PDB file of C-alpha atoms in Angstrom:
ATOM      1  CA  MET Y   1      24.240  16.333  -3.855  1.00 78.00           C
ATOM      2  CA  PRO Y   2      22.415  13.366  -3.521  1.00 80.00           C
ATOM      3  CA  LYS Y   3      19.136  13.089  -2.829  1.00 84.00           C
ATOM      4  CA  ALA Y   4      17.769  12.196   0.261  1.00 85.00           C
ATOM      5  CA  PRO Y   5      15.654   8.822   0.061  1.00 87.00           C
ATOM      6  CA  LYS Y   6      11.988   8.963   0.489  1.00 92.00           C
ATOM      7  CA  PRO Y   7       9.509   6.869   2.319  1.00 94.00           C
ATOM      8  CA  GLN Y   8       8.755   3.388   0.901  1.00 96.00           C
ATOM      9  CA  LEU Y   9       6.043   0.572   1.439  1.00 95.00           C
ATOM     10  CA  VAL Y  10       6.128  -2.563   0.001  1.00 95.00           C
ATOM     11  CA  SER Y  11       2.958  -3.736  -2.057  1.00 95.00           C
ATOM     12  CA  ALA Y  12       2.333  -7.013  -3.643  1.00 94.00           C
ATOM     13  CA  ASN Y  13      -1.292  -8.615  -4.931  1.00 92.00           C
ATOM     14  CA  ASP Y  14      -2.395 -11.803  -3.192  1.00 92.00           C
ATOM     15  CA  LEU Y  15      -1.855 -14.628  -5.259  1.00 92.00           C
ATOM     16  CA  LEU Y  16      -5.367 -16.464  -4.881  1.00 91.00           C
ATOM     17  CA  GLU Y  17      -7.831 -13.359  -3.874  1.00 86.00           C
ATOM     18  CA  GLY Y  18      -5.733 -10.321  -6.437  1.00 86.00           C
ATOM     19  CA  HIS Y  19      -6.367  -8.175  -3.615  1.00 87.00           C
ATOM     20  CA  VAL Y  20      -3.858  -5.709  -2.982  1.00 92.00           C
ATOM     21  CA  LEU Y  21      -1.329  -6.251   0.379  1.00 93.00           C
ATOM     22  CA  TYR Y  22       0.639  -4.249   2.019  1.00 94.00           C
ATOM     23  CA  LEU Y  23       3.681  -5.859   4.006  1.00 94.00           C
ATOM     24  CA  GLY Y  24       3.363  -5.118   8.183  1.00 92.00           C
ATOM     25  CA  ARG Y  25       5.727  -3.965  10.159  1.00 87.00           C
ATOM     26  CA  GLU Y  26       5.964  -7.834  11.682  1.00 87.00           C
ATOM     27  CA  GLY Y  27       6.814  -9.123   8.329  1.00 88.00           C
ATOM     28  CA  VAL Y  28       3.022 -10.226   7.463  1.00 91.00           C
ATOM     29  CA  TRP Y  29       1.143  -9.153   4.471  1.00 92.00           C
ATOM     30  CA  THR Y  30      -1.855  -7.318   5.324  1.00 91.00           C
ATOM     31  CA  THR Y  31      -4.845  -5.529   3.360  1.00 89.00           C
ATOM     32  CA  SER Y  32      -4.145  -2.565   6.049  1.00 89.00           C
ATOM     33  CA  ARG Y  33      -1.818   0.306   4.241  1.00 90.00           C
ATOM     34  CA  GLN Y  34      -1.749   1.695   7.393  1.00 89.00           C
ATOM     35  CA  GLN Y  35      -0.049  -1.472   8.839  1.00 91.00           C
ATOM     36  CA  ALA Y  36       2.597  -1.535   6.451  1.00 93.00           C
ATOM     37  CA  ALA Y  37       6.258  -0.706   7.228  1.00 94.00           C
ATOM     38  CA  VAL Y  38       7.538   2.377   5.873  1.00 94.00           C
ATOM     39  CA  SER Y  39      11.172   2.488   5.433  1.00 94.00           C
ATOM     40  CA  THR Y  40      13.691   5.218   3.729  1.00 94.00           C
ATOM     41  CA  ASP Y  41      15.721   1.560   3.297  1.00 91.00           C
ATOM     42  CA  LYS Y  42      15.562  -0.106   0.512  1.00 89.00           C
ATOM     43  CA  ASP Y  43      17.494  -2.941   1.984  1.00 91.00           C
ATOM     44  CA  GLU Y  44      15.833  -3.799   4.542  1.00 89.00           C
ATOM     45  CA  LEU Y  45      12.393  -3.295   2.735  1.00 89.00           C
ATOM     46  CA  ASP Y  46      14.117  -5.842   0.449  1.00 89.00           C
ATOM     47  CA  ALA Y  47      14.890  -8.230   3.236  1.00 88.00           C
ATOM     48  CA  LEU Y  48      11.925  -8.026   5.012  1.00 86.00           C
ATOM     49  CA  ALA Y  49       9.662  -9.125   1.209  1.00 85.00           C
ATOM     50  CA  ALA Y  50      12.062 -11.840   0.804  1.00 86.00           C
ATOM     51  CA  LYS Y  51      11.228 -13.350   4.178  1.00 84.00           C
ATOM     52  CA  ALA Y  52       7.390 -12.534   3.787  1.00 83.00           C
ATOM     53  CA  SER Y  53       7.017 -14.064   0.091  1.00 81.00           C
ATOM     54  CA  ALA Y  54       8.957 -16.977   0.956  1.00 83.00           C
ATOM     55  CA  THR Y  55       5.313 -18.155   1.556  1.00 80.00           C
ATOM     56  CA  ARG Y  56       4.250 -17.562  -1.751  1.00 84.00           C
ATOM     57  CA  GLN Y  57       1.580 -16.126  -0.777  1.00 89.00           C
ATOM     58  CA  VAL Y  58       2.028 -13.297  -3.491  1.00 92.00           C
ATOM     59  CA  VAL Y  59       2.554 -11.501  -6.484  1.00 91.00           C
ATOM     60  CA  ASP Y  60       4.383  -8.817  -8.159  1.00 90.00           C
ATOM     61  CA  VAL Y  61       6.212  -7.468  -4.978  1.00 91.00           C
ATOM     62  CA  ALA Y  62       6.765  -3.527  -5.493  1.00 93.00           C
ATOM     63  CA  HIS Y  63       7.983  -0.868  -3.814  1.00 94.00           C
ATOM     64  CA  VAL Y  64       5.817   1.993  -3.813  1.00 96.00           C
ATOM     65  CA  GLU Y  65       7.080   5.371  -2.696  1.00 96.00           C
ATOM     66  CA  VAL Y  66       4.657   7.600   0.061  1.00 96.00           C
ATOM     67  CA  THR Y  67       4.173  10.181   1.793  1.00 95.00           C
ATOM     68  CA  LEU Y  68       3.114  10.146   5.766  1.00 93.00           C
ATOM     69  CA  GLU Y  69       0.022  12.137   6.687  1.00 88.00           C
ATOM     70  CA  ASP Y  70      -0.492  12.993  10.201  1.00 85.00           C
ATOM     71  CA  GLY Y  71      -0.582  10.459  12.508  1.00 83.00           C
ATOM     72  CA  GLY Y  72       2.159   8.200  10.372  1.00 85.00           C
ATOM     73  CA  THR Y  73      -0.494   6.780   7.593  1.00 89.00           C
ATOM     74  CA  PRO Y  74       1.202   6.235   4.705  1.00 94.00           C
ATOM     75  CA  ARG Y  75       0.010   7.444   1.355  1.00 94.00           C
ATOM     76  CA  PRO Y  76       0.832   6.661  -2.230  1.00 95.00           C
ATOM     77  CA  VAL Y  77       2.548   9.545  -4.056  1.00 95.00           C
ATOM     78  CA  THR Y  78       1.418   8.042  -8.439  1.00 95.00           C
ATOM     79  CA  LEU Y  79      -1.672   8.287  -9.290  1.00 93.00           C
ATOM     80  CA  ARG Y  80      -1.724   4.542 -10.255  1.00 93.00           C
ATOM     81  CA  GLU Y  81      -0.996   3.221  -6.870  1.00 93.00           C
ATOM     82  CA  VAL Y  82      -3.660   5.493  -4.959  1.00 91.00           C
ATOM     83  CA  ILE Y  83      -6.277   4.215  -8.108  1.00 91.00           C
ATOM     84  CA  ARG Y  84      -5.109   0.350  -7.113  1.00 91.00           C
ATOM     85  CA  ASP Y  85      -5.165   1.214  -3.109  1.00 89.00           C
ATOM     86  CA  ARG Y  86      -9.202   2.619  -3.498  1.00 88.00           C
ATOM     87  CA  GLY Y  87     -10.085   1.035  -6.541  1.00 87.00           C
ATOM     88  CA  PRO Y  88     -11.714   2.058 -10.052  1.00 87.00           C
ATOM     89  CA  THR Y  89     -12.723   5.821 -10.390  1.00 88.00           C
ATOM     90  CA  ASN Y  90     -15.563   4.668 -12.634  1.00 91.00           C
ATOM     91  CA  ARG Y  91     -16.883   2.099 -10.312  1.00 90.00           C
ATOM     92  CA  PRO Y  92     -17.122   3.188  -6.610  1.00 88.00           C
ATOM     93  CA  ASP Y  93     -18.711   0.294  -6.075  1.00 90.00           C
ATOM     94  CA  LEU Y  94     -16.053  -2.053  -6.159  1.00 85.00           C
ATOM     95  CA  GLY Y  95     -12.365  -2.135  -4.514  1.00 81.00           C
ATOM     96  CA  ARG Y  96     -11.682  -0.604  -1.174  1.00 81.00           C
ATOM     97  CA  GLN Y  97     -12.881   2.460  -1.711  1.00 84.00           C
ATOM     98  CA  ALA Y  98     -16.234   0.228  -1.800  1.00 86.00           C
ATOM     99  CA  ASP Y  99     -15.946  -0.703   2.246  1.00 80.00           C
ATOM    100  CA  PRO Y 100     -15.920   2.336   4.567  1.00 70.00           C
ATOM    101  CA  THR Y 101     -14.063   0.246   7.152  1.00 68.00           C
ATOM    102  CA  LEU Y 102     -11.396  -0.308   5.116  1.00 63.00           C
ATOM    103  CA  LEU Y 103     -10.443   3.487   4.291  1.00 57.00           C
ATOM    104  CA  GLN Y 104      -9.404   4.439   7.741  1.00 51.00           C
ATOM    105  CA  THR Y 105      -8.275   7.550   7.225  1.00 46.00           C
ATOM    106  CA  GLY Y 106     -10.570  10.709   7.638  1.00 38.00           C
ATOM    107  CA  SER Y 107      -9.818  12.464   4.217  1.00 39.00           C
ATOM    108  CA  GLU Y 108     -10.207   8.677   2.443  1.00 41.00           C
ATOM    109  CA  ALA Y 109     -13.157   8.497   4.279  1.00 37.00           C
ATOM    110  CA  GLU Y 110     -14.834  11.167   3.347  1.00 36.00           C
ATOM    111  CA  GLY Y 111     -14.689   9.505  -0.299  1.00 36.00           C
ATOM    112  CA  THR Y 112     -12.290  12.419  -1.216  1.00 32.00           C
ATOM    113  CA  ALA Y 113      -9.660  11.495  -4.152  1.00 33.00           C
ATOM    114  CA  HIS Y 114      -6.185  12.692  -3.060  1.00 34.00           C
ATOM    115  CA  VAL Y 115      -4.629  12.526  -7.096  1.00 32.00           C
TER     116      VAL Y 115
END
């Protein structure tokens, strides 16, 4: 019996700044994971990513498996992507975790790591 596809989003790194970006529902790269397009259809995400990547603004485009929290906020499943999203675990003063305005979900705003 085939497994049901899991929700994914598309992530990449900003070519000039190095920031983690997410492919938004409008086909535009955004720093907000909450605004990322989430789908179980890999082909749909690939088509959206190809269109958005035509601007050559990003590198390392990849699909990231996510779960959806209450309210529909996507959250990375793997530890690698959690760290990539938040910042280094040994330097809480760096990365997205250093800016509380970028961590918009309740549990993340409290500084709780979900790994």
